Amino acid sequence: MNFLAVLDYDHLDNGMFLTAFARSLAQKKESGIIIHSDSEYTDRLIQTGMMREDARLRAIKDLNHRLIALFADQGVSTIGVNGHQKSLIQLKGDQIRINQDQVRRFPSQPMLLISGLAEELSGNSPKALSLPDMALSFQKSFDLENIILFSTDESSSFIKGDFPQDIIPAEKDQSFLEKHVPESFRTFNYKVQLNTPDTF
């Protein structure tokens, strides 16, 4: 696996972004890991009467299927898996374990889309992981150079020369964070590569 891309809460509900991301993915010659959690879809499920935790689990699983279909429309071959399947990601207390052998068993060519649902060793149902914790665990497990995030500023794609840029979110000022960095990563104290779908 050659890169690690993060699809965060805000971007997962943005059809224009996802289509642009899928087009960029179709140009990639190397395989990579794409990770995601839930989106505003969770809140829409809650409004139908579902409990929050159940809604979040359902949203993450549904999004995994939807993203595979969206990528396929752009000619991107993707294997989608939820992290708790095949014990791919295990959670013991607050310790995340990635089953590297299992990940490496997947074919090397297509993209690998992994949801942030972990097998919780002390419980019966999967547990949704924090996306920053999951990203860091995958980066360390596979010695990947960058965690790739995408600017939340929709006009970023039209600004030439600003992206990609390497940043440590926790060291940036508040106005930059609010403009560009996904909310869940704003206190992240590790280097990430901030990108746009067009410069990815």
C-alpha positions as semicolon CSV with decimal commas, in nm:
position;residue;x (nm);y (nm);z (nm)
1;M;0,000;0,000;0,000
2;N;0,144;0,333;-0,110
3;F;-0,075;0,599;0,049
4;L;-0,328;0,659;0,324
5;A;-0,619;0,893;0,246
6;V;-0,878;1,003;0,503
7;L;-1,242;1,076;0,415
8;D;-1,375;1,270;0,713
9;Y;-1,726;1,345;0,843
10;D;-1,781;1,662;0,637
11;H;-1,649;1,532;0,306
12;L;-1,856;1,212;0,319
13;D;-2,174;1,412;0,270
14;N;-2,032;1,621;-0,015
15;G;-2,121;1,463;-0,349
16;M;-1,910;1,705;-0,556
17;F;-1,601;1,638;-0,345
18;L;-1,649;1,259;-0,356
19;T;-1,686;1,260;-0,736
20;A;-1,371;1,474;-0,776
21;F;-1,185;1,246;-0,531
22;A;-1,295;0,934;-0,723
23;R;-1,172;1,088;-1,051
24;S;-0,831;1,156;-0,896
25;L;-0,825;0,804;-0,758
26;A;-0,885;0,669;-1,109
27;Q;-0,560;0,837;-1,223
28;K;-0,351;0,670;-0,953
29;K;-0,115;0,397;-1,067
30;E;-0,044;0,267;-0,718
31;S;-0,276;0,108;-0,466
32;G;-0,364;0,276;-0,139
33;I;-0,572;0,262;0,177
34;I;-0,873;0,492;0,217
35;I;-1,028;0,513;0,561
36;H;-1,361;0,663;0,668
37;S;-1,602;0,686;0,959
38;D;-1,956;0,829;0,959
39;S;-2,122;1,142;0,820
40;E;-2,437;1,352;0,865
41;Y;-2,620;1,041;0,747
42;T;-2,597;0,929;1,113
43;D;-2,813;1,225;1,221
44;R;-3,068;1,153;0,951
45;L;-3,099;0,794;1,078
46;I;-3,142;0,921;1,436
47;Q;-3,432;1,135;1,316
48;T;-3,607;0,814;1,205
49;G;-3,599;0,692;1,567
50;M;-3,273;0,493;1,581
51;M;-3,047;0,513;1,887
52;R;-2,728;0,712;1,822
53;E;-2,483;0,421;1,850
54;D;-2,696;0,196;1,627
55;A;-2,738;0,479;1,377
56;R;-2,364;0,541;1,366
57;L;-2,283;0,174;1,303
58;R;-2,545;0,151;1,031
59;A;-2,429;0,476;0,867
60;I;-2,066;0,362;0,855
61;K;-2,158;0,027;0,698
62;D;-2,390;0,190;0,443
63;L;-2,128;0,450;0,352
64;N;-1,874;0,177;0,282
65;H;-2,112;0,024;0,023
66;R;-2,203;0,361;-0,126
67;L;-1,841;0,467;-0,168
68;I;-1,754;0,144;-0,349
69;A;-2,041;0,205;-0,593
70;L;-1,935;0,568;-0,642
71;F;-1,573;0,471;-0,708
72;A;-1,684;0,197;-0,948
73;D;-1,878;0,459;-1,149
74;Q;-1,544;0,636;-1,204
75;G;-1,367;0,314;-1,299
76;V;-1,191;0,264;-0,966
77;S;-1,166;-0,095;-0,847
78;T;-1,208;-0,098;-0,469
79;I;-1,228;-0,365;-0,202
80;G;-1,451;-0,242;0,079
81;V;-1,431;-0,385;0,427
82;N;-1,550;-0,285;0,772
83;G;-1,268;-0,288;1,023
84;H;-1,430;-0,546;1,251
85;Q;-1,456;-0,802;0,970
86;K;-1,186;-1,072;0,968
87;S;-1,057;-0,910;1,291
88;L;-0,889;-0,650;1,070
89;I;-0,895;-0,385;1,344
90;Q;-0,921;-0,484;1,710
91;L;-0,980;-0,259;2,006
92;K;-0,864;-0,357;2,353
93;G;-0,933;-0,077;2,601
94;D;-0,805;0,224;2,407
95;Q;-0,539;0,026;2,222
96;I;-0,593;-0,021;1,847
97;R;-0,442;-0,327;1,682
98;I;-0,422;-0,352;1,302
99;N;-0,396;-0,704;1,160
100;Q;-0,119;-0,632;0,909
101;D;-0,113;-0,986;0,770
102;Q;-0,484;-0,970;0,695
103;V;-0,448;-0,635;0,517
104;R;-0,158;-0,769;0,309
105;R;-0,368;-1,069;0,200
106;F;-0,594;-0,841;-0,003
107;P;-0,500;-0,813;-0,372
108;S;-0,235;-0,546;-0,424
109;Q;-0,397;-0,378;-0,723
110;P;-0,732;-0,225;-0,623
111;M;-0,782;0,040;-0,359
112;L;-0,869;-0,076;-0,009
113;L;-1,157;0,109;0,159
114;I;-1,171;0,044;0,533
115;S;-1,435;0,175;0,771
116;G;-1,356;0,277;1,127
117;L;-1,551;-0,005;1,288
118;A;-1,327;-0,208;1,515
119;E;-1,380;-0,546;1,678
120;E;-1,402;-0,461;2,048
121;L;-1,246;-0,753;2,234
122;S;-1,445;-0,689;2,551
123;G;-1,782;-0,650;2,378
124;N;-2,009;-0,815;2,124
125;S;-2,075;-0,533;1,881
126;P;-1,830;-0,334;1,668
127;K;-1,715;0,003;1,800
128;A;-1,662;0,317;1,593
129;L;-1,306;0,448;1,618
130;S;-1,189;0,806;1,623
131;L;-1,064;0,878;1,270
132;P;-0,739;1,048;1,386
133;D;-0,651;0,748;1,608
134;M;-0,729;0,508;1,323
135;A;-0,521;0,709;1,074
136;L;-0,220;0,716;1,306
137;S;-0,247;0,340;1,371
138;F;-0,250;0,262;0,998
139;Q;0,036;0,499;0,925
140;K;0,254;0,339;1,193
141;S;0,155;-0,018;1,104
142;F;0,246;0,021;0,737
143;D;0,519;0,283;0,766
144;L;0,333;0,516;0,528
145;E;0,492;0,854;0,461
146;N;0,179;1,069;0,489
147;I;-0,168;1,082;0,634
148;I;-0,353;1,262;0,355
149;L;-0,635;1,497;0,459
150;F;-0,844;1,715;0,231
151;S;-0,911;2,085;0,276
152;T;-1,264;2,162;0,391
153;D;-1,254;2,489;0,193
154;E;-1,437;2,413;-0,132
155;S;-1,256;2,694;-0,314
156;S;-0,917;2,533;-0,236
157;S;-0,926;2,334;-0,559
158;F;-0,912;2,660;-0,755
159;I;-0,608;2,799;-0,573
160;K;-0,298;2,688;-0,760
161;G;0,025;2,628;-0,573
162;D;-0,109;2,615;-0,216
163;F;-0,156;2,239;-0,207
164;P;-0,040;1,986;-0,118
165;Q;0,118;2,119;0,198
166;D;0,259;1,942;0,502
167;I;0,125;2,071;0,833
168;I;0,088;1,974;1,198
169;P;-0,273;2,079;1,263
170;A;-0,222;2,147;1,636
171;E;0,042;2,409;1,546
172;K;-0,174;2,607;1,300
173;D;-0,376;2,914;1,393
174;Q;-0,751;2,895;1,448
175;S;-0,851;3,073;1,127
176;F;-0,647;2,830;0,913
177;L;-0,792;2,532;1,101
178;E;-1,150;2,649;1,060
179;K;-1,097;2,714;0,690
180;H;-0,905;2,403;0,589
181;V;-0,876;2,125;0,848
182;P;-1,150;1,868;0,920
183;E;-1,284;1,929;1,269
184;S;-1,179;1,593;1,414
185;F;-0,814;1,661;1,317
186;R;-0,775;2,018;1,447
187;T;-0,592;1,914;1,766
188;F;-0,393;1,639;1,586
189;N;-0,028;1,676;1,685
190;Y;0,133;1,479;1,400
191;K;0,231;1,575;1,047
192;V;-0,035;1,537;0,778
193;Q;-0,042;1,628;0,411
194;L;-0,328;1,866;0,337
195;N;-0,456;1,822;-0,013
196;T;-0,747;1,885;-0,252
197;P;-0,909;1,625;-0,480
198;D;-0,737;1,785;-0,780
199;T;-0,385;1,789;-0,632
200;F;-0,412;1,445;-0,471
